[in-house]
Short mmCIF file of C-alpha atoms in Angstrom, two decimals:
data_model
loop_
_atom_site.label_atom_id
_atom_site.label_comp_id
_atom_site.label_asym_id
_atom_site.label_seq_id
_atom_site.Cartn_x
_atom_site.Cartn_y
_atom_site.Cartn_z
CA UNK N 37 157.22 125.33 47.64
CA UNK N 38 153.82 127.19 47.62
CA UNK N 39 152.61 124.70 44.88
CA UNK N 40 153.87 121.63 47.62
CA UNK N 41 151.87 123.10 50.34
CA UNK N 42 148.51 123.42 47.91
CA UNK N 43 149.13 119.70 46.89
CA UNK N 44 149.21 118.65 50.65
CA UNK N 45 146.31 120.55 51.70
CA UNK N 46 144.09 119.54 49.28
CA UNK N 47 145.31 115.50 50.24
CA UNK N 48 144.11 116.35 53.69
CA UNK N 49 140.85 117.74 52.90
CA UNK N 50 140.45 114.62 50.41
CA UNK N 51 141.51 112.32 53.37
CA UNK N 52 139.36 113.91 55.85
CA UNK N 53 136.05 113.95 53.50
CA UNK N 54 136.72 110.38 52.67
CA UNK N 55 136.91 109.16 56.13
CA UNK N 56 133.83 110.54 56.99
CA UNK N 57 132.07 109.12 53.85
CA UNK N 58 133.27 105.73 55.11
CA UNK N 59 132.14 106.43 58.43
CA UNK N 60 128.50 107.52 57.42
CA UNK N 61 128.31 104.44 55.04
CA UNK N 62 129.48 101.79 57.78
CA UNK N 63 126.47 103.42 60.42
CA UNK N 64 124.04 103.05 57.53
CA UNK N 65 124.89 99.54 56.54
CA UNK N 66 124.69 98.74 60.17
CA UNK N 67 121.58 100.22 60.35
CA UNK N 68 120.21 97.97 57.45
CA UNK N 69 121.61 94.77 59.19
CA UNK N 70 119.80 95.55 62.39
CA UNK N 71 121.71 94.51 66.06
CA UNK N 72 124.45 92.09 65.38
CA UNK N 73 124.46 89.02 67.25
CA UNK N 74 125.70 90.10 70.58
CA UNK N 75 122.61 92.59 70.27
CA UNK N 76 119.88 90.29 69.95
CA UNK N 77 121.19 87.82 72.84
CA UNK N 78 121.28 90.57 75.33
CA UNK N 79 117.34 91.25 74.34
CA UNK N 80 116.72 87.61 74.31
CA UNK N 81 118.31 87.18 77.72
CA UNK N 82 115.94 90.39 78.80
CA UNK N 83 112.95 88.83 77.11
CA UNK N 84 113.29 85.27 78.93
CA UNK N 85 114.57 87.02 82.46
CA UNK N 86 111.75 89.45 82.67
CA UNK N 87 108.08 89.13 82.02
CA UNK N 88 105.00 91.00 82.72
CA UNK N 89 101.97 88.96 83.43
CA UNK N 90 98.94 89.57 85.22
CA UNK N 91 98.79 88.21 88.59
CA UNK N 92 97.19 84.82 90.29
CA UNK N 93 95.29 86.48 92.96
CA UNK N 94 95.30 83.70 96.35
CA UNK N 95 91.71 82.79 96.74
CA UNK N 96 91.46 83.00 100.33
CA UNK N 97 92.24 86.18 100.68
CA UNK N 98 91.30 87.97 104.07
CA UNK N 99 92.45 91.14 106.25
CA UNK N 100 92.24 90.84 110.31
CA UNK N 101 90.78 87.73 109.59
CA UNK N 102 87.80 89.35 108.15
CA UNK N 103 86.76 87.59 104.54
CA UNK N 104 87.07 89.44 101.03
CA UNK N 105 83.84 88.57 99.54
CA UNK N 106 86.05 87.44 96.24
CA UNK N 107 83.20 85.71 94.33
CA UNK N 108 81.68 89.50 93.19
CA UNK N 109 83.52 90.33 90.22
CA UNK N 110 83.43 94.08 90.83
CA UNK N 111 85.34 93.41 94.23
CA UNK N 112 87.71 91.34 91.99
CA UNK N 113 88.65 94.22 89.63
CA UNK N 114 89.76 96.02 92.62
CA UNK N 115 91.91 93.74 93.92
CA UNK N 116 93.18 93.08 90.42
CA UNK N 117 94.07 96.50 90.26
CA UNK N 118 96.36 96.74 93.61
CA UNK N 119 98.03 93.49 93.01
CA UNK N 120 99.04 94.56 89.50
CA UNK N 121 100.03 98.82 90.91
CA UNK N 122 102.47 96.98 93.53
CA UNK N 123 103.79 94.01 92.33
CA UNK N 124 104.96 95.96 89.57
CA UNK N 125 106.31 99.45 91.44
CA UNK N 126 109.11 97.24 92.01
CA UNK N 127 111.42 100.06 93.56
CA UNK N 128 108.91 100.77 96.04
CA UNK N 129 108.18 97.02 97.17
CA UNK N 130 111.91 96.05 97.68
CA UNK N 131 112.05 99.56 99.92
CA UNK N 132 108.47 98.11 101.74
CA UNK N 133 110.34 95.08 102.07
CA UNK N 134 113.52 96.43 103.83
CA UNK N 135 112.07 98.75 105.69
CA UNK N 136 109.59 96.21 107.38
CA UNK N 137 112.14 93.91 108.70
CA UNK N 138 113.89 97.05 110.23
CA UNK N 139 110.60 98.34 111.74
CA UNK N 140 108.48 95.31 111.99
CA UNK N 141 110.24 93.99 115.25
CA UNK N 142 109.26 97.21 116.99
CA UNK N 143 105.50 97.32 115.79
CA UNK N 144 104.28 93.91 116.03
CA UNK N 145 104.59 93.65 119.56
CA UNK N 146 103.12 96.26 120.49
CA UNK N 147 99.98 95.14 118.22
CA UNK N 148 100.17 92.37 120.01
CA UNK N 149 99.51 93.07 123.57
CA UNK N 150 97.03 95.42 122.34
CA UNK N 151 94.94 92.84 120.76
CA UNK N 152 95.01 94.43 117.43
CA UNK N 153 95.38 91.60 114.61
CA UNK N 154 99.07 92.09 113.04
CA UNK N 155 97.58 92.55 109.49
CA UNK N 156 97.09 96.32 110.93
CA UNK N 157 101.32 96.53 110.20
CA UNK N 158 100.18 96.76 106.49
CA UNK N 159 97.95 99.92 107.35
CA UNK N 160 101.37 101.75 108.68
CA UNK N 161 103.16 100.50 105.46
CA UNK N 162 99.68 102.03 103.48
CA UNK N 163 99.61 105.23 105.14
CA UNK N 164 103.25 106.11 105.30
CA UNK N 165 105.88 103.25 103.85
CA UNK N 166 107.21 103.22 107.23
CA UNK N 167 108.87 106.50 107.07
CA UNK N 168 108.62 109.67 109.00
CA UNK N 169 106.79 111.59 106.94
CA UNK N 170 104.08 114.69 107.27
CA UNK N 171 100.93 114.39 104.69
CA UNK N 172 99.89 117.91 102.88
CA UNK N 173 97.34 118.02 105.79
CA UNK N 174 99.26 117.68 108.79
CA UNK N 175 98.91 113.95 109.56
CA UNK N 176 103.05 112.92 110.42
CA UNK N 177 104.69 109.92 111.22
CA UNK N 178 104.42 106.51 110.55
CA UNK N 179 101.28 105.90 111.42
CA UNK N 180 100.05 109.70 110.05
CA UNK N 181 98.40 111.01 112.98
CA UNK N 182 96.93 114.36 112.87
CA UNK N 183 97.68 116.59 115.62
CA UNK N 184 93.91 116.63 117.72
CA UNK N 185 93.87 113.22 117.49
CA UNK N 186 97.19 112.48 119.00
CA UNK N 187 96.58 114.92 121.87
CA UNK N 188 93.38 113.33 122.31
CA UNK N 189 95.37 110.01 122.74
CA UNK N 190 97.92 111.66 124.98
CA UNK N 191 100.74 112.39 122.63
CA UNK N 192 102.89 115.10 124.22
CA UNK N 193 102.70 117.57 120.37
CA UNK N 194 104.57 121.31 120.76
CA UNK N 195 107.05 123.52 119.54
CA UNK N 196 109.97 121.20 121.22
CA UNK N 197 108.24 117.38 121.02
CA UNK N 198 105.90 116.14 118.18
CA UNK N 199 105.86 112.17 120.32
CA UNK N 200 104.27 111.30 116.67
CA UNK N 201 107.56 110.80 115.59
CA UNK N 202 108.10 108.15 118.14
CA UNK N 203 107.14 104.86 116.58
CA UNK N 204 106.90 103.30 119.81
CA UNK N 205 104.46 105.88 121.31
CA UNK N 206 102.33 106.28 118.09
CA UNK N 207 102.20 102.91 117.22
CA UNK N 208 100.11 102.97 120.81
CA UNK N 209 98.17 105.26 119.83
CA UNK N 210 97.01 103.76 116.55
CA UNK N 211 96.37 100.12 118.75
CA UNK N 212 93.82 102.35 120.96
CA UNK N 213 91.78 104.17 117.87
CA UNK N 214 91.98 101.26 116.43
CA UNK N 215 90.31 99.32 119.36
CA UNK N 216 87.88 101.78 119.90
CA UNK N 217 86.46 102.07 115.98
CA UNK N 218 86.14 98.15 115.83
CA UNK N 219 84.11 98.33 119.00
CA UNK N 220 81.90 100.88 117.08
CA UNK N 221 81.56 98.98 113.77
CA UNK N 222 81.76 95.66 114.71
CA UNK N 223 84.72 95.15 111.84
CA UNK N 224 88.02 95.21 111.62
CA UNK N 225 87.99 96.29 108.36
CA UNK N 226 85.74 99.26 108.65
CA UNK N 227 87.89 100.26 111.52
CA UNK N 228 91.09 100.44 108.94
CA UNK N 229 88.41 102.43 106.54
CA UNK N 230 87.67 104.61 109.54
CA UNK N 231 91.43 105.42 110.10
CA UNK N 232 91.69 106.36 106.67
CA UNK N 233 88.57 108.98 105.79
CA UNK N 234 87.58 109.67 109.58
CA UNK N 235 85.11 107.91 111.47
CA UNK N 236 82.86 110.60 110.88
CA UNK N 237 82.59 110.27 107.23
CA UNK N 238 82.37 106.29 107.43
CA UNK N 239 79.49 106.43 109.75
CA UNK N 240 77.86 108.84 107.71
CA UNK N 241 77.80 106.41 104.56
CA UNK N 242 77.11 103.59 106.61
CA UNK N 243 73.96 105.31 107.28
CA UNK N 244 72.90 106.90 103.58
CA UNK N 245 73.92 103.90 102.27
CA UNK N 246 72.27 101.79 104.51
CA UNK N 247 75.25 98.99 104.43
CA UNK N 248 77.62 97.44 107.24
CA UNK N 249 80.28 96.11 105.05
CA UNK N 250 83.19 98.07 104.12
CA UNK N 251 82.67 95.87 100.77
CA UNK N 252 79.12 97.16 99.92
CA UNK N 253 80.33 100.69 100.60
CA UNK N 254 80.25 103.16 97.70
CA UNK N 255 83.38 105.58 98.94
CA UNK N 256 86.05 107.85 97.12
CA UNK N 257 89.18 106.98 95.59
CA UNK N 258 91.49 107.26 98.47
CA UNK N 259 89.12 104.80 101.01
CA UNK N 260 87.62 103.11 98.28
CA UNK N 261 91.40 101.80 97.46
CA UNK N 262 92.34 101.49 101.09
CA UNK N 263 91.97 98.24 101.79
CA UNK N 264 92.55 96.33 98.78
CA UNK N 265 95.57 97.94 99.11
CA UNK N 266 96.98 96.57 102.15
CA UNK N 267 95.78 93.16 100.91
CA UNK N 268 97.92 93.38 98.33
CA UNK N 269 100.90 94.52 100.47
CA UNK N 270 100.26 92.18 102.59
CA UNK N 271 100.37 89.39 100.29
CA UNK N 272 103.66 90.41 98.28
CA UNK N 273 105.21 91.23 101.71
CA UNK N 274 104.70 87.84 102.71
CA UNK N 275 105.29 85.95 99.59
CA UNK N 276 107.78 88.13 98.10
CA UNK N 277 109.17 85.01 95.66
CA UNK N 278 105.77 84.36 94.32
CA UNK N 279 105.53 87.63 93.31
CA UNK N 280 109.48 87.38 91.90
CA UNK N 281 111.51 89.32 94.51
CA UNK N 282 114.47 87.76 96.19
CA UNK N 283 116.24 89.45 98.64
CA UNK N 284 118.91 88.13 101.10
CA UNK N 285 119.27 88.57 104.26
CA UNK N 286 121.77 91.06 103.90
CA UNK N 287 119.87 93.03 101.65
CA UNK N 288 117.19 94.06 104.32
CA UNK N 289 117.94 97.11 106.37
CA UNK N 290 119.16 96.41 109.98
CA UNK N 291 116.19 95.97 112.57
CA UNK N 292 115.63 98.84 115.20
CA UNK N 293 116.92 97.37 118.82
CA UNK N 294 113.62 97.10 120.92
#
């Protein structure tokens, strides 16, 4: 009986050690073969669906109206560089996209009978993505107003109300610095500069630099990028399909009752 038992344990270890011999020889061979049919249409489909390309900038491009001086190469590279960083953050466009039909509604309108051109929607999609959000230094909201300046505009800001929450209210607030730095500079654009790096600090290179365009400007990263920027949220959120995004209508987030 003893003798049985040996027999049929030493089948079961010779069964076991030969299935796994099989097993490592059929991942091998497949290995050698490479991805079976089935494999290589799913890439191909992925191949011919999905392609990176650099991008046709539009050649009239323009914020508020104001030119982009598009025949300097230099100013070219710049924009280059936008169109490419968000046409191809693709999570964060389609979110752009949603959000502005839910948010849009409430903020062009008020642009509007403010006389502020309704490019300056972009700049609240630049500094915040339309979201309620408070910068590392204290600017909050959509429109990421600091604290002394929304006072200064007449935001009620305490332990119980912070109105720059109020897209409404803030989005005022923005139309009136807004106004009052294109009075100063004359531009449009350097009034969008100005709300990004302080009009302090664009006044001051205005002056070293001895320059009036936002374009001629030698600035830092952050303002440097500003503008270009919005242009090129600006132009994918108005020609999302040229830029390959379709949404439907019922993809887009429901728009804020006004």
């Amino acid at each position: 009986m003893r003798v049985i038992k040996q027999i049929l344990m030493l089948l079961g270890v010779i069964f076991v050690v030969s299935t796994l011999v099989f097993a490592v020889q059929q991942n091998q061979d497949a290995s050698v073969k490479g991805p079976q049919t089935g494999d290589n249409e799913a890439v191909k489909n992925v191949a011919e669906e999905y392609t990176i390309s650099a991008i046709n900038i539009p050649d009239n491009l323009n914020f508020a109206g104001e030119g982009v001086p598009q025949e300097d190469p230099e100013i070219m590279e710049r924009v280059d560089r936008e169109f490419l960083v968000n046409t191809y953050w693709q999570s964060n466009a389609v979110l752009l996209m949603k959000r502005a039909h839910k948010y849009f509604p409430v903020i062009e309108p008020i642009l509007k009978k403010n006389g502020i051109p309704e490019d300056f929607k972009y700049l609240a999609v630049a500094e915040s993505g339309l979201q309620n959000v408070v910068s590392p230094a204290g600017a909050t909201g959509f429109w990421q107003i600091m604290k002394a300046t929304g006072r200064e505009y007449g935001l009620e800001i305490n332990s119980n109300v912070d109105e720059r929450y109020h897209l409404a209210k803030s989005t005022e607030v923005a139309c009136q610095y807004l106004k009052k730095y294109k009075e100063a500079y004359g531009s449009w654009t350097l009034a969008a500069a100005s709300y990004n790096a302080g009009p302090a600090a664009i006044k001051k290179y205005m002056n070293l630099q001895q320059v009036d365009s936002y374009y001629d400007l030698l600035l830092g990263q952050e303002t440097g990028r500003y503008v270009f920027r919005i242009l090129a949220i600006k132009e994918i959120l108005t020609n999302p399909e040229k830029y390959g995004y379709v949404l439907e209508k019922e993809d887009l987030y429901e728009a804020v009752p006004t």
